[in-house]
Amino acid sequence: MLDRKFILENLDLLKTNIANRGMQVRLDEFVQLEGQRKALLQQVEALRAEANMLAKSSAAVEDKRAKGQQLKAEEAALTEQLKTIEAQAEEIYLTIPNLTAPESPAGGEECSLDIARGKTPIREFDFPIQDHITLMERHKMLNLAAGAKVAGSGFYYFTGAGALLELALTRFALDHIMASGYTPVITPDLVRDDLMVGAGFVPRGNESNTYRLEGYDLNLIATSEITLVGMHADEVVDLTQPIKYAGLSHCFRSERAHGSATRGIYRVHQFTKAEMVVICKPEEAEDFHLELRRLEQEIYDALEIPYRVLEIAAGDLGAAAYRKFDLEAWMPARGGLGGWGEITSTSNCQQFQARRLNIKYRDEAGKLQYAATLNGTAVSVCRPIIAIVENCQQADGTIIMPKALQPYLPTQYWVLK
RNA sequence: GGAGGCGUGGCAGAGUGGUUGAAUGCACCGGUCUUGAAAACCGGCAAGGGGCAACCCUUCGUGAGUUCAAAUCUCACCGCCUCCGCCA
């Protein structure tokens, strides 16, 4: 969230920003409610001040009692009104998005800019190619039918080389980012409602893309970003050195897949992900955002997967993101003719998330400031697997694993025959 | 699962109905001293909100309640610790 005062003092800026993001926010109503809230708050506080003074005074107890009870009744009535107004204002407040970087183009998804390419060129195939489902089933790496039987559509089993490939990918990614000072962390896969909201996710209602546990104040996490950032909620953290995590967790998303571009394991309800999170001083955030993007590019260059880098348009940014880069891998069989598919995403949330979660640090002057938070995907397992098996397939149906994964795979899995 | 105990400022730790937003120590900031540092000594130091300001309001795990008045009493919830039971 943004600072309340900042919002009220920069309404035009906010309105332009909301328009650029293609969002609907009841900003005028918010301003009106805030006005009412402050007026009521002042009345309530005046009554409380009077009651406090009375309680501390040396008046006779009987007088105190009579006057005090009267003040308390007045205060209770006004407080009731105040709570209603506050709740209404809060509801809108939570929908106000972060500001947007000047680099982010206005407009929706189609306005995102293709700004860079990976080192690996797109391969020309001189034989009819197969999609990841066919390839993985052939090599007994994937069992979609069993996933559907046991947990429903959108679930799957990784077997044999598939299972080992998940482990190899995550371990490779962790090693790579650990070398840049990221601490590996295995987090809970469940999280309480308040931290979910704090991180910017919606646990309930139509807009929710996440699972909630019936009877518990708990949700399956959509990303370990939630638990990694939530780890420091309500804390004053030491940012002499930035906090850098390499999180490993399962991720759960309830969104439904449809269309040929999402066949197989492109969009699933559960996947394993190695995630990078940085908590730093706001003035360092831009640099770390570039570091996260660089690490992502290094990982997919090493895996020899062709990709492009997108500067994400305002309309496709999450509410918390100030700026976002996506890496999209070339998936040769996607949608039949091949296509780009998102494999990573890195966002600079500036102080937006930290303000919600109350994560602060002490600056050089000793003052408390909100920290900046950033996140980026290292490896979100399913989609890179699609890219690897489709890009590395041979005319005879064998798959040659990227060299970078060899240290993480038994030798008999270096080439899947 | 049974029994008991605890949850106070960045940390440790006093405080059981009214002048306690909270003793004390550590940490931190400023100063004296010192060639410099340390030590010692002096002073400052919770957060959030409202107000031009004086100043006011809120916060002692969370929520509800009792009272003119709650860190302090009651209830519920959350978390932590100890012992017993159960068990990898």
Short mmCIF file of C-alpha atoms (C1' of nucleotides) in Angstrom, two decimals:
data_model
loop_
_atom_site.label_atom_id
_atom_site.label_comp_id
_atom_site.label_asym_id
_atom_site.label_seq_id
_atom_site.Cartn_x
_atom_site.Cartn_y
_atom_site.Cartn_z
CA MET A 1 0.00 0.00 0.00
CA LEU A 2 0.99 3.58 -0.43
CA ASP A 3 1.16 6.12 2.34
CA ARG A 4 -2.30 7.59 3.08
CA LYS A 5 -1.01 11.14 3.16
CA PHE A 6 0.84 10.64 -0.09
CA ILE A 7 -2.35 9.43 -1.74
CA LEU A 8 -4.38 12.42 -0.61
CA GLU A 9 -1.68 14.85 -1.69
CA ASN A 10 -1.11 13.29 -5.13
CA LEU A 11 -4.57 12.50 -6.42
CA ASP A 12 -3.87 13.44 -10.04
CA LEU A 13 -0.77 11.26 -10.13
CA LEU A 14 -2.72 8.37 -8.62
CA LYS A 15 -5.56 8.74 -11.10
CA THR A 16 -3.21 8.72 -14.08
CA ASN A 17 -1.44 5.71 -12.67
CA ILE A 18 -4.67 3.80 -12.12
CA ALA A 19 -5.78 4.64 -15.66
CA ASN A 20 -2.43 3.46 -17.08
CA ARG A 21 -2.92 0.19 -15.28
CA GLY A 22 -6.43 -0.12 -16.64
CA MET A 23 -7.87 -0.43 -13.14
CA GLN A 24 -11.04 0.78 -11.51
CA VAL A 25 -10.50 2.25 -8.05
CA ARG A 26 -13.07 4.32 -6.15
CA LEU A 27 -10.52 7.00 -5.36
CA ASP A 28 -12.97 9.90 -4.98
CA GLU A 29 -15.02 7.89 -2.53
CA PHE A 30 -11.81 7.13 -0.63
CA VAL A 31 -10.98 10.84 -0.35
CA GLN A 32 -14.47 11.57 0.92
CA LEU A 33 -14.34 8.73 3.46
CA GLU A 34 -10.93 9.85 4.68
CA GLY A 35 -12.34 13.31 5.30
CA GLN A 36 -15.21 11.89 7.29
CA ARG A 37 -12.88 9.58 9.13
CA LYS A 38 -10.61 12.40 10.27
CA ALA A 39 -13.52 14.58 11.37
CA LEU A 40 -15.01 11.74 13.40
CA LEU A 41 -11.64 10.77 14.80
CA GLN A 42 -11.14 14.25 16.14
CA GLN A 43 -14.53 14.20 17.85
CA VAL A 44 -13.86 10.80 19.37
CA GLU A 45 -10.43 11.87 20.56
CA ALA A 46 -11.82 15.04 22.13
CA LEU A 47 -14.30 12.93 24.12
CA ARG A 48 -11.57 10.53 25.17
CA ALA A 49 -9.38 13.41 26.26
CA GLU A 50 -12.22 14.74 28.40
CA ALA A 51 -12.85 11.33 29.94
CA ASN A 52 -9.14 10.84 30.62
CA MET A 53 -8.91 14.20 32.33
CA LEU A 54 -11.95 13.45 34.42
CA ALA A 55 -10.53 10.10 35.53
CA LYS A 56 -7.28 11.74 36.58
CA SER A 57 -8.97 14.68 38.34
CA SER A 58 -9.57 14.84 42.05
CA ALA A 59 -13.34 15.29 41.75
CA ALA A 60 -15.63 13.31 44.02
CA VAL A 61 -16.07 9.71 42.96
CA GLU A 62 -19.83 10.07 42.56
CA ASP A 63 -19.38 13.03 40.19
CA LYS A 64 -16.72 11.18 38.25
CA ARG A 65 -19.02 8.22 37.89
CA ALA A 66 -21.98 10.19 36.56
CA LYS A 67 -20.02 12.33 34.13
CA GLY A 68 -17.79 9.46 33.09
CA GLN A 69 -20.67 7.20 32.20
CA GLN A 70 -22.21 9.92 30.09
CA LEU A 71 -18.95 10.56 28.21
CA LYS A 72 -18.48 6.89 27.67
CA ALA A 73 -21.91 6.54 26.08
CA GLU A 74 -21.27 9.44 23.70
CA GLU A 75 -17.87 8.06 22.79
CA ALA A 76 -19.23 4.57 22.14
CA ALA A 77 -21.82 5.88 19.68
CA LEU A 78 -19.27 7.90 17.73
CA THR A 79 -16.74 5.09 17.77
CA GLU A 80 -19.33 2.84 16.19
CA GLN A 81 -19.70 5.29 13.31
CA LEU A 82 -15.95 5.69 13.04
CA LYS A 83 -15.43 1.96 12.71
CA THR A 84 -17.92 1.76 9.87
CA ILE A 85 -16.22 4.58 7.98
CA GLU A 86 -12.79 3.10 8.64
CA ALA A 87 -13.82 -0.27 7.29
CA GLN A 88 -15.21 1.31 4.13
CA ALA A 89 -12.07 3.38 3.61
CA GLU A 90 -9.84 0.37 4.27
CA GLU A 91 -11.64 -1.69 1.66
CA ILE A 92 -10.79 0.86 -1.02
CA TYR A 93 -7.33 1.53 0.39
CA LEU A 94 -6.36 -2.09 -0.17
CA THR A 95 -7.27 -1.80 -3.86
CA ILE A 96 -5.04 1.20 -4.57
CA PRO A 97 -2.05 -0.09 -6.55
CA ASN A 98 1.60 0.87 -6.29
CA LEU A 99 3.01 3.63 -8.46
CA THR A 100 4.49 2.55 -11.77
CA ALA A 101 8.04 2.91 -13.05
CA PRO A 102 8.51 5.41 -15.89
CA GLU A 103 10.02 2.56 -17.93
CA SER A 104 6.83 0.48 -17.76
CA PRO A 105 4.72 1.16 -20.86
CA ALA A 106 1.11 2.18 -20.30
CA GLY A 107 -1.57 -0.22 -21.44
CA GLY A 108 -2.33 -3.91 -21.14
CA GLU A 109 -0.42 -7.12 -21.66
CA GLU A 110 -0.03 -6.54 -25.43
CA CYS A 111 1.91 -3.33 -24.67
CA SER A 112 4.77 -5.06 -22.85
CA LEU A 113 8.12 -4.49 -24.57
CA ASP A 114 10.43 -7.18 -25.89
CA ILE A 115 13.71 -5.74 -24.59
CA ALA A 116 16.30 -8.53 -24.73
CA ARG A 117 17.08 -12.06 -25.85
CA GLY A 118 18.96 -14.92 -24.23
CA LYS A 119 22.23 -16.30 -25.56
CA THR A 120 20.70 -19.47 -26.97
CA PRO A 121 19.21 -19.00 -30.47
CA ILE A 122 15.88 -20.56 -31.40
CA ARG A 123 16.57 -23.91 -32.91
CA GLU A 124 15.48 -24.88 -36.42
CA PHE A 125 14.09 -28.41 -36.48
CA ASP A 126 14.49 -30.54 -39.60
CA PHE A 127 12.07 -33.18 -38.36
CA PRO A 128 8.49 -33.19 -37.08
CA ILE A 129 8.60 -32.20 -33.42
CA GLN A 130 6.54 -33.49 -30.53
CA ASP A 131 5.06 -31.62 -27.59
CA HIS A 132 6.14 -32.03 -23.99
CA ILE A 133 3.24 -34.31 -23.11
CA THR A 134 4.10 -36.83 -25.79
CA LEU A 135 7.80 -36.62 -25.04
CA MET A 136 7.44 -36.92 -21.28
CA GLU A 137 4.97 -39.77 -21.47
CA ARG A 138 7.24 -41.57 -23.88
CA HIS A 139 10.08 -41.32 -21.36
CA LYS A 140 7.73 -42.14 -18.47
CA MET A 141 8.50 -38.80 -16.81
CA LEU A 142 4.94 -37.59 -16.43
CA ASN A 143 1.61 -39.14 -15.53
CA LEU A 144 -1.26 -36.73 -16.04
CA ALA A 145 -3.98 -39.37 -15.87
CA ALA A 146 -2.89 -40.46 -12.40
CA GLY A 147 -2.77 -36.83 -11.26
CA ALA A 148 -6.31 -36.28 -12.49
CA LYS A 149 -7.51 -39.47 -10.84
CA VAL A 150 -6.00 -38.67 -7.47
CA ALA A 151 -6.41 -34.89 -7.19
CA GLY A 152 -8.23 -33.77 -10.32
CA SER A 153 -7.41 -31.94 -13.52
CA GLY A 154 -4.36 -29.75 -13.12
CA PHE A 155 -2.41 -32.24 -11.03
CA TYR A 156 0.26 -34.61 -12.23
CA TYR A 157 2.90 -37.09 -11.18
CA PHE A 158 6.55 -36.64 -12.05
CA THR A 159 8.09 -40.09 -12.30
CA GLY A 160 11.60 -41.40 -12.99
CA ALA A 161 13.53 -38.86 -15.05
CA GLY A 162 10.72 -36.33 -14.44
CA ALA A 163 11.17 -36.49 -10.68
CA LEU A 164 14.94 -36.31 -10.96
CA LEU A 165 14.69 -33.41 -13.37
CA GLU A 166 12.70 -31.40 -10.83
CA LEU A 167 15.32 -32.05 -8.18
CA ALA A 168 18.17 -31.29 -10.58
CA LEU A 169 16.62 -28.02 -11.73
CA THR A 170 15.91 -26.72 -8.26
CA ARG A 171 19.31 -27.72 -6.94
CA PHE A 172 21.07 -26.18 -9.92
CA ALA A 173 19.12 -22.95 -9.49
CA LEU A 174 19.80 -22.81 -5.75
CA ASP A 175 23.52 -23.33 -6.28
CA HIS A 176 23.59 -20.59 -8.86
CA ILE A 177 21.89 -17.97 -6.73
CA MET A 178 23.60 -19.02 -3.50
CA ALA A 179 26.84 -18.00 -5.19
CA SER A 180 25.47 -14.44 -5.20
CA GLY A 181 24.78 -14.45 -1.48
CA TYR A 182 21.24 -15.81 -1.36
CA THR A 183 20.50 -17.99 1.67
CA PRO A 184 18.53 -21.15 0.92
CA VAL A 185 15.29 -21.38 2.88
CA ILE A 186 12.62 -24.05 2.90
CA THR A 187 9.41 -22.39 4.00
CA PRO A 188 5.99 -23.56 5.16
CA ASP A 189 3.61 -24.28 2.29
CA LEU A 190 0.75 -22.86 4.35
CA VAL A 191 0.24 -19.31 5.50
CA ARG A 192 -2.24 -17.36 7.60
CA ASP A 193 -4.77 -15.00 6.04
CA ASP A 194 -3.27 -11.76 7.31
CA LEU A 195 0.16 -12.43 5.83
CA MET A 196 -1.44 -13.50 2.58
CA VAL A 197 -3.23 -10.14 2.39
CA GLY A 198 -0.11 -8.32 3.49
CA ALA A 199 1.89 -9.81 0.65
CA GLY A 200 -0.81 -8.63 -1.74
CA PHE A 201 -2.80 -11.79 -2.36
CA VAL A 202 -6.53 -12.23 -2.05
CA PRO A 203 -7.47 -15.22 0.09
CA ARG A 204 -11.24 -15.06 -0.41
CA GLY A 205 -13.78 -14.11 -2.99
CA ASN A 206 -14.05 -14.31 -6.76
CA GLU A 207 -10.67 -12.74 -7.44
CA SER A 208 -8.83 -15.28 -5.38
CA ASN A 209 -6.45 -17.57 -7.27
CA THR A 210 -5.48 -19.45 -4.16
CA TYR A 211 -6.71 -22.29 -2.00
CA ARG A 212 -7.99 -21.75 1.48
CA LEU A 213 -8.22 -24.52 4.09
CA GLU A 214 -11.76 -24.92 5.27
CA GLY A 215 -12.07 -24.54 9.01
CA TYR A 216 -8.65 -22.97 9.39
CA ASP A 217 -7.25 -19.47 9.05
CA LEU A 218 -4.76 -20.92 6.55
CA ASN A 219 -4.04 -20.85 2.83
CA LEU A 220 -1.85 -22.89 0.52
CA ILE A 221 0.83 -20.46 -0.62
CA ALA A 222 0.86 -19.29 -4.22
CA THR A 223 4.60 -18.59 -3.95
CA SER A 224 7.20 -18.67 -1.19
CA GLU A 225 7.46 -14.91 -1.65
CA ILE A 226 4.55 -14.80 0.80
CA THR A 227 6.27 -16.81 3.51
CA LEU A 228 9.70 -15.27 2.91
CA VAL A 229 8.52 -11.70 3.17
CA GLY A 230 5.98 -12.66 5.85
CA MET A 231 8.85 -14.06 7.90
CA HIS A 232 9.81 -10.46 8.72
CA ALA A 233 6.34 -8.99 9.19
CA ASP A 234 6.14 -6.59 12.14
CA GLU A 235 9.91 -6.54 12.48
CA VAL A 236 12.61 -3.92 12.46
CA VAL A 237 15.24 -5.60 10.30
CA ASP A 238 18.93 -4.81 10.04
CA LEU A 239 19.63 -3.81 6.46
CA THR A 240 23.31 -2.98 6.84
CA GLN A 241 23.49 -5.93 4.49
CA PRO A 242 20.44 -6.71 2.36
CA ILE A 243 18.43 -9.83 3.22
CA LYS A 244 18.62 -12.24 0.29
CA TYR A 245 16.71 -15.51 0.26
CA ALA A 246 16.57 -18.43 -2.09
CA GLY A 247 13.23 -19.92 -1.10
CA LEU A 248 12.11 -23.40 -1.97
CA SER A 249 8.49 -24.41 -1.65
CA HIS A 250 5.49 -25.88 -3.34
CA CYS A 251 3.12 -23.37 -4.87
CA PHE A 252 -0.60 -23.77 -5.29
CA ARG A 253 -2.85 -21.91 -7.70
CA SER A 254 -6.52 -22.56 -8.20
CA GLU A 255 -6.81 -20.88 -11.60
CA ARG A 256 -8.15 -23.10 -14.36
CA ALA A 257 -6.28 -23.93 -17.55
CA HIS A 258 -7.87 -23.69 -20.97
CA GLY A 259 -6.72 -23.68 -24.60
CA SER A 260 -4.01 -25.51 -26.47
CA ALA A 261 -1.31 -23.14 -25.16
CA THR A 262 -1.91 -24.41 -21.65
CA ARG A 263 -2.08 -28.14 -22.32
CA GLY A 264 -0.08 -30.53 -20.24
CA ILE A 265 1.85 -29.02 -17.36
CA TYR A 266 1.93 -25.38 -18.49
CA ARG A 267 -0.76 -24.34 -16.05
CA VAL A 268 -1.14 -26.59 -13.03
CA HIS A 269 -2.54 -26.32 -9.53
CA GLN A 270 0.66 -27.35 -7.78
CA PHE A 271 4.32 -26.91 -8.63
CA THR A 272 7.69 -26.58 -6.98
CA LYS A 273 9.49 -23.27 -7.17
CA ALA A 274 12.84 -21.81 -6.21
CA GLU A 275 12.17 -18.15 -5.55
CA MET A 276 14.45 -15.22 -4.88
CA VAL A 277 13.48 -12.53 -2.39
CA VAL A 278 15.43 -9.41 -1.51
CA ILE A 279 14.66 -7.07 1.37
CA CYS A 280 16.77 -3.93 1.12
CA LYS A 281 16.85 -0.17 1.54
CA PRO A 282 14.54 1.62 -0.92
CA GLU A 283 17.44 3.35 -2.64
CA GLU A 284 19.01 -0.04 -3.40
CA ALA A 285 15.90 -1.59 -4.88
CA GLU A 286 16.50 -0.65 -8.53
CA ASP A 287 19.95 -2.24 -8.49
CA PHE A 288 18.71 -5.44 -6.88
CA HIS A 289 15.90 -5.65 -9.39
CA LEU A 290 18.51 -5.70 -12.13
CA GLU A 291 20.48 -8.30 -10.18
CA LEU A 292 17.42 -10.56 -9.98
CA ARG A 293 16.87 -10.22 -13.70
CA ARG A 294 20.54 -10.93 -14.38
CA LEU A 295 20.47 -14.09 -12.24
CA GLU A 296 17.36 -15.31 -14.04
CA GLN A 297 19.02 -14.73 -17.40
CA GLU A 298 22.17 -16.53 -16.26
CA ILE A 299 20.13 -19.55 -15.19
CA TYR A 300 18.33 -19.90 -18.53
CA ASP A 301 21.44 -19.12 -20.55
CA ALA A 302 23.17 -21.94 -18.67
CA LEU A 303 20.21 -24.24 -19.34
CA GLU A 304 20.48 -23.36 -23.04
CA ILE A 305 16.84 -22.36 -23.25
CA PRO A 306 16.02 -19.61 -25.78
CA TYR A 307 14.13 -16.78 -24.13
CA ARG A 308 13.12 -13.18 -24.43
CA VAL A 309 12.92 -10.54 -21.71
CA LEU A 310 9.80 -8.42 -21.41
CA GLU A 311 9.43 -5.02 -19.78
CA ILE A 312 5.93 -5.55 -18.46
CA ALA A 313 3.24 -3.00 -19.25
CA ALA A 314 1.46 -1.15 -16.46
CA GLY A 315 -1.78 -3.01 -17.01
CA ASP A 316 -0.12 -6.37 -16.45
CA LEU A 317 1.70 -5.49 -13.24
CA GLY A 318 0.55 -6.92 -9.95
CA ALA A 319 -0.86 -4.32 -7.55
CA ALA A 320 2.32 -4.39 -5.45
CA ALA A 321 4.78 -4.15 -8.36
CA TYR A 322 6.40 -0.89 -9.37
CA ARG A 323 8.26 -2.52 -12.23
CA LYS A 324 8.37 -6.06 -13.55
CA PHE A 325 10.42 -8.13 -15.99
CA ASP A 326 9.28 -11.50 -17.32
CA LEU A 327 11.40 -14.09 -19.04
CA GLU A 328 9.53 -16.03 -21.67
CA ALA A 329 11.01 -19.26 -22.96
CA TRP A 330 10.61 -20.50 -26.48
CA MET A 331 8.48 -23.62 -26.38
CA PRO A 332 8.68 -25.14 -29.86
CA ALA A 333 5.43 -27.11 -29.66
CA ARG A 334 3.36 -24.59 -27.77
CA GLY A 335 -0.07 -24.08 -29.33
CA GLY A 336 0.99 -26.33 -32.21
CA LEU A 337 3.37 -23.91 -33.95
CA GLY A 338 5.55 -22.92 -31.06
CA GLY A 339 5.30 -19.89 -28.83
CA TRP A 340 6.77 -17.92 -25.97
CA GLY A 341 5.74 -19.04 -22.50
CA GLU A 342 6.37 -17.19 -19.25
CA ILE A 343 8.98 -18.91 -17.10
CA THR A 344 10.04 -16.21 -14.65
CA SER A 345 8.86 -12.92 -13.29
CA THR A 346 10.71 -10.42 -11.17
CA SER A 347 9.05 -7.48 -9.45
CA ASN A 348 10.27 -4.46 -7.57
CA CYS A 349 7.60 -3.75 -4.96
CA GLN A 350 9.47 -0.79 -3.46
CA GLN A 351 7.94 -0.09 -0.03
CA PHE A 352 4.42 -1.15 -0.99
CA GLN A 353 4.55 -4.65 0.47
CA ALA A 354 6.66 -3.67 3.49
CA ARG A 355 4.15 -1.00 4.44
CA ARG A 356 1.37 -3.58 4.48
CA LEU A 357 3.47 -6.09 6.38
CA ASN A 358 5.10 -3.51 8.63
CA ILE A 359 8.71 -4.33 7.82
CA LYS A 360 11.01 -1.50 8.79
CA TYR A 361 14.68 -0.75 9.18
CA ARG A 362 16.66 2.00 10.85
CA ASP A 363 18.28 4.39 8.40
CA GLU A 364 21.61 6.18 8.87
CA ALA A 365 19.90 8.91 10.88
CA GLY A 366 18.38 6.28 13.18
CA LYS A 367 14.87 6.83 11.84
CA LEU A 368 12.52 3.97 11.11
CA GLN A 369 11.74 3.55 7.43
CA TYR A 370 9.84 0.96 5.47
CA ALA A 371 12.09 -1.52 3.70
CA ALA A 372 11.87 -2.33 0.00
CA THR A 373 10.99 -5.84 -1.14
CA LEU A 374 11.71 -7.56 -4.43
CA ASN A 375 11.05 -11.01 -5.74
CA GLY A 376 12.04 -13.05 -8.73
CA THR A 377 11.59 -16.60 -9.96
CA ALA A 378 14.73 -18.69 -10.13
CA VAL A 379 13.07 -21.89 -11.31
CA SER A 380 9.37 -22.59 -11.35
CA VAL A 381 9.74 -26.22 -12.19
CA CYS A 382 7.06 -27.21 -14.71
CA ARG A 383 7.56 -24.64 -17.41
CA PRO A 384 11.34 -24.96 -17.74
CA ILE A 385 10.76 -28.70 -18.06
CA ILE A 386 8.46 -28.04 -21.00
CA ALA A 387 11.13 -25.83 -22.55
CA ILE A 388 13.90 -28.35 -21.94
CA VAL A 389 12.18 -31.44 -23.31
CA GLU A 390 10.75 -29.64 -26.34
CA ASN A 391 13.95 -27.78 -27.21
CA CYS A 392 16.28 -30.70 -26.54
CA GLN A 393 14.36 -33.38 -28.40
CA GLN A 394 16.06 -35.26 -31.22
CA ALA A 395 14.66 -36.75 -34.42
CA ASP A 396 14.52 -40.20 -32.84
CA GLY A 397 12.63 -38.98 -29.79
CA THR A 398 15.59 -39.00 -27.41
CA ILE A 399 16.21 -35.97 -25.21
CA ILE A 400 19.68 -34.63 -24.51
CA MET A 401 19.75 -32.85 -21.15
CA PRO A 402 21.47 -29.45 -20.88
CA LYS A 403 25.10 -29.77 -19.78
CA ALA A 404 24.47 -27.53 -16.79
CA LEU A 405 22.21 -30.20 -15.28
CA GLN A 406 24.64 -33.07 -15.71
CA PRO A 407 26.26 -32.64 -12.29
CA TYR A 408 22.79 -32.97 -10.79
CA LEU A 409 21.66 -36.08 -12.72
CA PRO A 410 22.89 -39.68 -12.69
CA THR A 411 24.79 -40.33 -15.92
CA GLN A 412 22.13 -42.65 -17.33
CA TYR A 413 19.77 -39.66 -17.37
CA TRP A 414 22.04 -37.35 -19.36
CA VAL A 415 20.41 -38.62 -22.52
CA LEU A 416 16.86 -39.98 -22.28
CA LYS A 417 16.56 -42.78 -24.82
"C1'" G B 1 -3.82 -35.70 24.88
"C1'" G B 2 -3.16 -34.25 30.68
"C1'" A B 3 -0.96 -30.55 34.38
"C1'" G B 4 1.36 -26.00 35.27
"C1'" G B 5 3.79 -21.40 33.86
"C1'" C B 6 4.60 -17.21 30.69
"C1'" G B 7 3.71 -13.27 26.67
"C1'" U B 8 5.82 -5.47 28.68
"C1'" G B 9 9.91 -0.64 24.30
"C1'" G B 10 15.64 -2.74 19.31
"C1'" C B 11 17.07 -6.61 23.30
"C1'" A B 12 16.96 -8.15 28.51
"C1'" G B 13 13.81 -7.21 32.53
"C1'" A B 14 10.71 -4.44 36.83
"C1'" G B 15 5.81 -3.37 37.40
"C1'" U B 16 -1.12 -6.78 40.24
"C1'" G B 17 -6.71 -0.84 39.78
"C1'" G B 18 -5.51 5.80 39.69
"C1'" U B 19 0.70 11.23 39.39
"C1'" U B 20 3.15 4.17 34.80
"C1'" G B 21 3.91 5.37 28.16
"C1'" A B 22 5.91 2.39 31.64
"C1'" A B 23 11.87 1.50 36.78
"C1'" U B 24 16.67 -0.55 35.67
"C1'" G B 25 20.44 -2.62 32.48
"C1'" C B 26 22.28 -3.38 27.44
"C1'" A B 27 22.30 -1.39 22.59
"C1'" C B 28 22.02 3.26 19.97
"C1'" C B 29 22.81 8.89 19.35
"C1'" G B 30 25.21 13.56 21.22
"C1'" G B 31 28.83 15.70 24.65
"C1'" U B 32 33.17 15.88 28.36
"C1'" C B 33 37.89 13.51 28.82
"C1'" U B 34 41.81 11.23 25.26
"C1'" U B 35 47.04 11.95 20.16
"C1'" G B 36 43.08 8.23 18.72
"C1'" A B 37 40.08 4.37 20.67
"C1'" A B 38 38.29 2.03 25.08
"C1'" A B 39 36.78 3.05 30.06
"C1'" A B 40 34.49 6.69 33.11
"C1'" C B 41 31.10 10.68 33.51
"C1'" C B 42 26.87 14.02 31.61
"C1'" G B 43 22.59 14.27 28.42
"C1'" G B 44 19.10 12.11 24.88
"C1'" C B 45 16.41 7.87 23.13
"C1'" A B 46 9.21 3.52 21.86
"C1'" A B 47 5.86 3.41 17.79
"C1'" G B 48 1.50 4.96 15.11
"C1'" G B 49 -2.22 8.77 14.32
"C1'" G B 50 -4.44 13.94 14.61
"C1'" G B 51 -3.26 19.36 15.02
"C1'" C B 52 -0.09 25.58 12.16
"C1'" A B 53 1.17 25.00 17.20
"C1'" A B 54 0.59 24.34 22.44
"C1'" C B 55 -0.89 19.76 22.79
"C1'" C B 56 -4.13 15.53 22.26
"C1'" C B 57 -5.46 10.27 21.04
"C1'" U B 58 -4.03 5.04 20.58
"C1'" U B 59 -0.76 0.93 21.67
"C1'" C B 60 2.18 -3.52 27.49
"C1'" G B 61 0.44 -11.05 22.39
"C1'" U B 62 -4.87 -10.46 19.83
"C1'" G B 63 -10.08 -9.62 20.55
"C1'" A B 64 -14.19 -8.81 23.76
"C1'" G B 65 -15.74 -7.33 28.74
"C1'" U B 66 -15.84 -5.08 34.05
"C1'" U B 67 -14.69 0.10 35.96
"C1'" C B 68 -15.34 7.15 36.54
"C1'" A B 69 -10.20 4.90 35.82
"C1'" A B 70 -6.86 -1.39 33.27
"C1'" A B 71 -0.04 -3.37 31.59
"C1'" U B 72 -2.56 -4.60 36.33
"C1'" C B 73 -9.34 -7.72 37.10
"C1'" U B 74 -12.75 -11.36 33.85
"C1'" C B 75 -13.55 -14.36 29.34
"C1'" A B 76 -12.08 -16.25 24.56
"C1'" C B 77 -8.30 -16.88 21.06
"C1'" C B 78 -3.10 -17.02 19.39
"C1'" G B 79 1.95 -18.01 20.59
"C1'" C B 80 6.00 -19.76 23.73
"C1'" C B 81 8.13 -22.70 27.87
"C1'" U B 82 8.32 -26.87 31.61
"C1'" C B 83 6.68 -31.69 33.29
"C1'" C B 84 3.80 -36.23 32.15
"C1'" G B 85 1.68 -39.31 28.25
"C1'" C B 86 2.10 -40.82 23.04
"C1'" C B 87 5.49 -41.49 19.01
"C1'" A B 88 9.21 -41.28 14.89
#
